[in-house]
Each structure stands twice: as structure tokens, then as C-alpha cells.
Coordinates of C-alpha atoms (C1' of nucleotides) in Angstrom, one line a residue:
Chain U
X10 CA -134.4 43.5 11.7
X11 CA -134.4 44.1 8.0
X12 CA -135.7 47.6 6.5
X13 CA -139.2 45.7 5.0
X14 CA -139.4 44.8 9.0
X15 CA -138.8 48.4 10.1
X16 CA -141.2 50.0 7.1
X17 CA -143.9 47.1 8.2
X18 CA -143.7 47.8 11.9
X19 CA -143.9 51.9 11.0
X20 CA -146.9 51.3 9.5
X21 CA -148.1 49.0 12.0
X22 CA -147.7 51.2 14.7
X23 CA -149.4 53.8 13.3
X24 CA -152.5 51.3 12.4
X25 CA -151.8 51.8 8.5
X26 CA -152.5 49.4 5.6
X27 CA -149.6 47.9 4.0
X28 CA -150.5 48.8 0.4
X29 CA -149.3 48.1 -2.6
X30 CA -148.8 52.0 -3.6
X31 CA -147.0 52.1 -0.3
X32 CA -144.7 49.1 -1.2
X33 CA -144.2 50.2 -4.4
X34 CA -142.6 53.9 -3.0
X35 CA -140.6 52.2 -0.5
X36 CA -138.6 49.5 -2.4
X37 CA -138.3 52.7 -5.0
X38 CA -136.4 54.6 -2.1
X39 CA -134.8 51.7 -1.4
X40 CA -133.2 50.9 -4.9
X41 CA -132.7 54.5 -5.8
X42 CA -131.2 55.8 -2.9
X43 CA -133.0 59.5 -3.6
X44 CA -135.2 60.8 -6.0
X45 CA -137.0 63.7 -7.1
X46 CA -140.8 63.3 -6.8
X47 CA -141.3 63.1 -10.8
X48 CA -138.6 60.3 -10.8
X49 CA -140.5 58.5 -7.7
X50 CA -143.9 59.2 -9.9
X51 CA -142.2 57.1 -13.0
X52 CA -140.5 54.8 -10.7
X53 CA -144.6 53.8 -9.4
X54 CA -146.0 54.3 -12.8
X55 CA -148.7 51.5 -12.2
X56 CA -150.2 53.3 -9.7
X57 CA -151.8 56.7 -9.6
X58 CA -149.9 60.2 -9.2
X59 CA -152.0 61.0 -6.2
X60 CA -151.2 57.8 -4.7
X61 CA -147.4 58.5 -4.5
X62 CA -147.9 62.3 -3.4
X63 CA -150.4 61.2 -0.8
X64 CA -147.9 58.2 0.0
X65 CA -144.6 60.7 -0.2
X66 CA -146.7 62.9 2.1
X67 CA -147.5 60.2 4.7
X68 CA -143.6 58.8 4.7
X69 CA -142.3 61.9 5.5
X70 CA -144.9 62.6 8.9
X71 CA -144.1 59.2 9.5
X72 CA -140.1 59.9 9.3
X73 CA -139.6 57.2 6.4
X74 CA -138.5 59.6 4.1
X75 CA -136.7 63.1 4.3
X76 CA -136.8 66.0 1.9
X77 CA -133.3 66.8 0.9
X78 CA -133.1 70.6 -0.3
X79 CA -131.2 70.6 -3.2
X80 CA -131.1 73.7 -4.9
X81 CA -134.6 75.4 -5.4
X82 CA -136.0 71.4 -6.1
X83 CA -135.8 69.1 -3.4
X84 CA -135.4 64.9 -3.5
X85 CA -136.8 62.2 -1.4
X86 CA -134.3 59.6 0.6
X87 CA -135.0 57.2 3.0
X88 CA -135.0 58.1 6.8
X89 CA -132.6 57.9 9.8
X90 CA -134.0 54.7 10.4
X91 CA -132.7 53.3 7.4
X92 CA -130.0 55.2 6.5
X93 CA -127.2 56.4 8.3
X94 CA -127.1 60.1 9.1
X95 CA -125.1 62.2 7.2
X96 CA -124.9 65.5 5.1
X97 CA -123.0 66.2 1.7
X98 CA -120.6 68.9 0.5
X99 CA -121.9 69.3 -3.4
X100 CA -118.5 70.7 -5.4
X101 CA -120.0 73.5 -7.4
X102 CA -117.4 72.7 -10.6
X103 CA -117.9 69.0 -11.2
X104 CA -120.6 68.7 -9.2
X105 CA -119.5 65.6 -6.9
X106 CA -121.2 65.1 -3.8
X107 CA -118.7 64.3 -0.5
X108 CA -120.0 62.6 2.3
X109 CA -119.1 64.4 5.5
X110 CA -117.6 62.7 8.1
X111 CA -120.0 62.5 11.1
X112 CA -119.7 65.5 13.7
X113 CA -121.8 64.6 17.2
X114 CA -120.6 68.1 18.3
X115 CA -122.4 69.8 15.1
X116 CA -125.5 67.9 16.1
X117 CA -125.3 69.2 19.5
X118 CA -124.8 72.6 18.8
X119 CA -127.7 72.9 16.4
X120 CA -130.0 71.4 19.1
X121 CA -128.8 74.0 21.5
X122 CA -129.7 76.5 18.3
X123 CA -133.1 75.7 18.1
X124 CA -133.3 75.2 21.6
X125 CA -132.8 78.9 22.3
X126 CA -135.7 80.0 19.9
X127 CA -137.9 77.1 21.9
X128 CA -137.9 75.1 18.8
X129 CA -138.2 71.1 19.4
X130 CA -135.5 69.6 16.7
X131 CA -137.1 66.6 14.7
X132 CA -134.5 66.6 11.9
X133 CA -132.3 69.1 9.7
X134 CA -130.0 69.3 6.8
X135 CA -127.0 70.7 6.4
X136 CA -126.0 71.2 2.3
X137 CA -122.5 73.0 1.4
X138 CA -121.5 74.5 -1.4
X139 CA -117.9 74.9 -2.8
X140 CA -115.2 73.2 -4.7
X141 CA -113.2 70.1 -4.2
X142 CA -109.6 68.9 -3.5
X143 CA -109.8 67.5 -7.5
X144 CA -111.2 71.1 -9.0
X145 CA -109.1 73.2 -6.8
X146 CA -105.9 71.9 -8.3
X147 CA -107.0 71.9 -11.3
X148 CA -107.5 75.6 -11.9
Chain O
X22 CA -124.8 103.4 1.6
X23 CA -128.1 102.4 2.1
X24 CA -129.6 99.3 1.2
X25 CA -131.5 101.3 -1.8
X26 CA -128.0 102.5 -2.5
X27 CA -126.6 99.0 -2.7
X28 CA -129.4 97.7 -4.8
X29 CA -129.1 100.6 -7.5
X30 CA -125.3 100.1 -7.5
X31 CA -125.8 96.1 -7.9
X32 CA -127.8 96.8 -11.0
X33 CA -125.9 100.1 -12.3
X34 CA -122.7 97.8 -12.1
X35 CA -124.5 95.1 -14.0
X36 CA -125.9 97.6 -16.3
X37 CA -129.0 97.0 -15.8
X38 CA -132.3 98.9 -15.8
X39 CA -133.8 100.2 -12.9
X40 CA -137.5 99.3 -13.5
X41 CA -140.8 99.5 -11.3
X42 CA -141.0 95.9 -11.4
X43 CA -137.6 95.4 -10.1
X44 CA -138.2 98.3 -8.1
X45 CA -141.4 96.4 -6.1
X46 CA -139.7 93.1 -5.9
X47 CA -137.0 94.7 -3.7
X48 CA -139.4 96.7 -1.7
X49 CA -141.3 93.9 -1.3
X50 CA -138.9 91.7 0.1
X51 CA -137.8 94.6 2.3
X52 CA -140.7 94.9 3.9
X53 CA -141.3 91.7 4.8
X54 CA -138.0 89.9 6.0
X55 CA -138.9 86.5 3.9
X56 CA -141.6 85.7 1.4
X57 CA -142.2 82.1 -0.5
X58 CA -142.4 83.0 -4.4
X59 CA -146.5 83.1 -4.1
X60 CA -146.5 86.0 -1.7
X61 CA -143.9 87.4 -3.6
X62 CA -146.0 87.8 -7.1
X63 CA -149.6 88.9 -4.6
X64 CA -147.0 91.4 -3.1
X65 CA -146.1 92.6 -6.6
X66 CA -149.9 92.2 -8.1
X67 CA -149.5 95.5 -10.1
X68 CA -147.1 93.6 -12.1
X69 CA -146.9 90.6 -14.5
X70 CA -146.2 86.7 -12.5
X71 CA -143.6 86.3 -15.7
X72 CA -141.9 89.7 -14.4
X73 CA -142.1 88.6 -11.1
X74 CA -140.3 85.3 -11.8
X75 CA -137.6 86.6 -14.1
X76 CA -136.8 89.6 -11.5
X77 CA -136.6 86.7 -8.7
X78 CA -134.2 84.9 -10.9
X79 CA -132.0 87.8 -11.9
X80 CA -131.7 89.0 -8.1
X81 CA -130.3 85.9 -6.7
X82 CA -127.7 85.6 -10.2
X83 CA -126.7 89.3 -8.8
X84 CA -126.9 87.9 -5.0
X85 CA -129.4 90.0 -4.4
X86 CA -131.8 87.4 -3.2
X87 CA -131.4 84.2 -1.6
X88 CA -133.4 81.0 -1.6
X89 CA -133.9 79.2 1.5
X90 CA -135.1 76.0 1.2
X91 CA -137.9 75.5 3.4
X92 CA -139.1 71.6 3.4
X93 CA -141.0 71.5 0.5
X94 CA -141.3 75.5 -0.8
X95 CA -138.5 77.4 -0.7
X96 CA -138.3 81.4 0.5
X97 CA -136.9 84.4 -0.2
X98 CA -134.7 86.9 1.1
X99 CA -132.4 89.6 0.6
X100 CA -128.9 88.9 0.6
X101 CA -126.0 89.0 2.5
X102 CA -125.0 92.6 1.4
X103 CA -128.6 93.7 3.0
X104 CA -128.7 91.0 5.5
X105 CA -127.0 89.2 8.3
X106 CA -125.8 85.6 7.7
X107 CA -128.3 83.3 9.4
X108 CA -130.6 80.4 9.7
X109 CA -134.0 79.1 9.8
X110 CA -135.7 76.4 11.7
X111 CA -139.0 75.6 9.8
X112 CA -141.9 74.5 11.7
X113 CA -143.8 71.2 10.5
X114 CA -147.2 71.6 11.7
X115 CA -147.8 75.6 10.9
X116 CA -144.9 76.5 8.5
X117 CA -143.2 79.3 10.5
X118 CA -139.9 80.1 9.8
X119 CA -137.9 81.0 12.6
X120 CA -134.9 83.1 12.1
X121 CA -131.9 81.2 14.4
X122 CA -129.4 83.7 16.0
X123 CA -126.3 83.8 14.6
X124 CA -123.8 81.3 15.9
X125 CA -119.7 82.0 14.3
X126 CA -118.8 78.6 16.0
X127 CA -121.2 76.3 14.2
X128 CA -119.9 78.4 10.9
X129 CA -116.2 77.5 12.1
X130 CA -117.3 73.6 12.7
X131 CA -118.3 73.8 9.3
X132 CA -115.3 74.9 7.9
X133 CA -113.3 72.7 9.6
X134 CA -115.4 69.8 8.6
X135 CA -115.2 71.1 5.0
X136 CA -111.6 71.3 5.6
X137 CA -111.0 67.9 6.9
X138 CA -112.5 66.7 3.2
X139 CA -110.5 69.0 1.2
X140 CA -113.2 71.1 0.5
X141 CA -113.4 74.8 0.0
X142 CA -116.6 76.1 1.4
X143 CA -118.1 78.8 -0.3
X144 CA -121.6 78.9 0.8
X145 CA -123.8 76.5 3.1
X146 CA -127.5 75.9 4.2
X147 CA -128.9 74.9 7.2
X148 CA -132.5 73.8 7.4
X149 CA -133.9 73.1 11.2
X150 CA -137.0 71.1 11.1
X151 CA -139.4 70.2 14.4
X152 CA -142.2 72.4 16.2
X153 CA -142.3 75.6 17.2
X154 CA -142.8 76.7 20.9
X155 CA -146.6 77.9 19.8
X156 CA -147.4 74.5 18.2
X157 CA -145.7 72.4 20.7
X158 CA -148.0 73.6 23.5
X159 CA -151.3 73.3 21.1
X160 CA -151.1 69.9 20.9
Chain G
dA9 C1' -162.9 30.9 4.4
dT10 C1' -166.3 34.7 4.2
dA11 C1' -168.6 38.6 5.5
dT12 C1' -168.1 43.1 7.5
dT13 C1' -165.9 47.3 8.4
dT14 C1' -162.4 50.5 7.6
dT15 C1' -158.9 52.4 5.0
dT16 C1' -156.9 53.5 0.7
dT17 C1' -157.0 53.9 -4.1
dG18 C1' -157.9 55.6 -8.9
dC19 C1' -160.0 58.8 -11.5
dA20 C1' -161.1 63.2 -13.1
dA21 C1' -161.0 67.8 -12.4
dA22 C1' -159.0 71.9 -10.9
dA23 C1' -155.7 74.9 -8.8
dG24 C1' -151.0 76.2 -8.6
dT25 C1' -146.2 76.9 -10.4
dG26 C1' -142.8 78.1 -13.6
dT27 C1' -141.4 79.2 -18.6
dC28 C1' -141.4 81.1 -23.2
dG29 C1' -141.9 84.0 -27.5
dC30 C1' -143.0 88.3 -29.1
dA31 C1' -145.1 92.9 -29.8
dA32 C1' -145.6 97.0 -27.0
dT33 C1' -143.6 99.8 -23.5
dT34 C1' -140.3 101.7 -20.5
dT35 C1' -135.6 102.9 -19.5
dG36 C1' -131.0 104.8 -20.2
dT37 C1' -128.4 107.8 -23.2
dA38 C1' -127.2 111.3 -26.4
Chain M
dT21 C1' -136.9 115.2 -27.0
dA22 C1' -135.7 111.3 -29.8
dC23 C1' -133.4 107.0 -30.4
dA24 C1' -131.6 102.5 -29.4
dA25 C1' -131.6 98.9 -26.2
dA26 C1' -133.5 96.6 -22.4
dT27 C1' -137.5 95.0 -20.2
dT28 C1' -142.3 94.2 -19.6
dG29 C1' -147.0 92.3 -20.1
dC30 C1' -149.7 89.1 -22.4
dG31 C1' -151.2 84.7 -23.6
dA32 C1' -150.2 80.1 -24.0
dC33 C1' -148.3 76.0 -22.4
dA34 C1' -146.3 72.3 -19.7
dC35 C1' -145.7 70.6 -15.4
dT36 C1' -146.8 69.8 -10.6
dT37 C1' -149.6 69.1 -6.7
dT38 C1' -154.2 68.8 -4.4
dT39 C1' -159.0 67.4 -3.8
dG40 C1' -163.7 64.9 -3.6
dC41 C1' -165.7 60.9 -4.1
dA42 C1' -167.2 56.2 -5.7
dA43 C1' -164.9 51.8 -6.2
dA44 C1' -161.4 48.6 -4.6
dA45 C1' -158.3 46.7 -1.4
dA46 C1' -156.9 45.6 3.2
dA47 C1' -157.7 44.5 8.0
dT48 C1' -160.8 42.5 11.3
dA49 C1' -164.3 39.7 13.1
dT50 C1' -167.2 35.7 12.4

DNA sequence: ATATTTTTTGCAAAAGTGTCGCAATTTGTA
DNA sequence: TACAAATTGCGACACTTTTGCAAAAAATAT
């Protein structure tokens, strides 16, 4: 099942319109693989700003996309269903971003987290901040 | 040394004026243990947005003030010198942050995750997402 | 295929957020 | 108290995000 099949059957599910607005955001996620929402705006630029928020908006209920924190802004990336799960160290030097190696024990500890405040878990993030192998050397 | 006392000495060290403004924006935050940037200028109404802003800005520089991104906003809160090290779980459908107890084994995990790329951690963020107990039962 | 119904869009307007330069004020210091 | 330096408030501006509503597009039934 291709990612156009799992996007179609989402929407399907959920008795939504394929749209051409809606389209046009996905196969921008898909080609960028994140994006700030003014990049995803310029990425849709024949159709209206309040289509994309209002499409960004319904992704993310539907689980499509994820808001990555970054910072104080925060970018848009395709969802679990798509993409594999993962988080990223960001090296505050040179700025790389390190894919972290998968931890199921992580994951399960952060569910037992939550579940201690009575909090259903539907997704999280995870962003570190430090330097590299590279920068640490090097200074 | 009281967290007044920290403050003052944070900015005496910095030399840097102690000013109403400044003065508000730490009581403010304070008072209420977290507050999105909005709340944070209504708390602060007998003083200028702009002063607000700039004061928010120079706090977290000092480490006065973190920002915890919260899906789409992002919060505020004293830092570590006034404040424990924790987390927050976000809640989708009414926006409560929930402050997570604090767990030295999923901060270890971390490390050693870090570690296993090389990577020298110097800060992280975790950002729970999912329904609080309250919502989970209203619906 | 076409008509009908429902959903979604584009538009335009408005509210909200964050930033900047600069004169006036406040603060720290002598 | 007075002076120099740091900081504020103001006003303006550039984005960003949200909203109501008529028009258009998409799904469904005929």
C-alpha cells in the first residue's frame, strides 16, 4: 500500500473530500520531508492561505502530519504512518541533526509517564540539544 | 538565597538593570507556574507588549526562563535555577499542560542514547501529546 | 452522464504575534 | 542630587493565523 493509498483511505475513513488543496499539502510533505508552515504556504501557492492552515489543521487531528517543536517555531512532517518513528539530536555548533537510534524501552517508559498523571499518550517528541562527535573534537 | 535573590544576582552579574518591567515579568511567571507569551503581556498590562517581549527574550539568554514547546504555542517558565527539571504532557482537545513527575531514568536513557551517537547532551525536550484524564471521560 | 446534496474552497477582513527605531524615562553610580 | 548609561513606551510595520460566507468543487444518487 503506497502513501497516496494510505492518505486516500485516511480521508476516506473519515468521509473527507479528496481535494485538490489537500493533495497539493500532502505531496508537499511528501517531497519536502518537513516544513515550516510559511514554506508549506509557498510550496501550495495556487491555492489560498486559509486552505493550507485549515488543511494543516485537519492533517494533524487526522495524524497525517506532526508538529515538530523546533526551537520557539515549529515544522510540519509526515506522520507515523508514513514515516518511520524517530527523534533527532540537533548539534548546537554546526547545527547537524542525528537520527537516534530507535529505543522501544524509551517509548515504554514515557507511556508509563503519562500514564501516572492519567494521560492517554497519542504521540510525543523528544528534541536534544548538544554537540557532536565532529564539533567536540574540534574545539 | 531566594529565588528573588537568584534573579537580582542573575541580572547584577549580567549588569543589568533591575527594572519594574523586569520586575513584573518575574513575578508574573512566579505566580503562575507556566504562561504562553499572551498571558504573559495581559499579566504585565501595566507595561508595554515591546517590553514584555524583549524582557522574555533576555530572561531565557540569562536562563532565566525556559520555552516549552507546547504543539503549536510554546510556554513559559522559570528556569532550572528556580525550578525542578521536568516535563509536560499537552492535552489536544483543551490545551492543559500537565507537569510529568520527574523520572532520573528516562534522563539516563537519554544520555545513553545520546551517547551511543557520540553526542554530548546538554539540554533536551520532551513534549507528551494525547488527552487528559478530564477530556478522556467527556467524550 | 446529469442533477442534487454536501463539503470545501477562495476571498476579504480582522485579530493576533513579534520586531524595530527613537525620544523620553528610569536606573545605577558617583 | 546630578550625570551617564541602560531601558522603556510609543507608534508603526510586517507577518501569521483565524473567520464568515457566497461560490465552486466533490461525492452521491438518479
Amino acid at each position: 500500500m503506497s502513501s497516496q493509498d494510505i492518505f486516500e483511505k485516511s480521508l476516506r475513513t473519515h468521509k473527507l473530500s479528496l481535494t485538490q488543496p489537500r493533495q497539493a499539502v500532502f505531496d508537499a510533505l511528501q517531497h519536502h520531508k518537513s516544513l515550516t508552515m510559511s514554506e508549506l504556504v509557498k510550496s501550495c501557492e495556487n491555492f489560498d492561505r486559509a486552505s493550507v492552515y485549515r488543511t494543516a489543521e485537519l492533517f494533524e487531528k487526522l495524524g497525517i502530519v506532526v508538529r515538530i517543536p523546533t526551537g520557539w517555531k515549529y515544522r510540519l512532517e509526515l506522520g507515523e504512518a508514513f514515516l518511520e518513528h524517530h527523534h533527532h539530536a540537533t548539534c548546537s555548533t554546526c547545527g547537524a541533526s542525528i537520527a537516534l537510534p530507535e529505543d522501544p524501552a524509551l517509548e515504554k517508559r514515557l507511556r508509563e509517564l503519562a500514564a501516572r498523571r492519567d494521560f492517554t499518550l497519542t504521540t510525543h517528541q523528544i528534541e536534544l540539544t548538544g554537540t557532536c562527535a565532529g564539533c567536540a573534537t574540534n574545539s
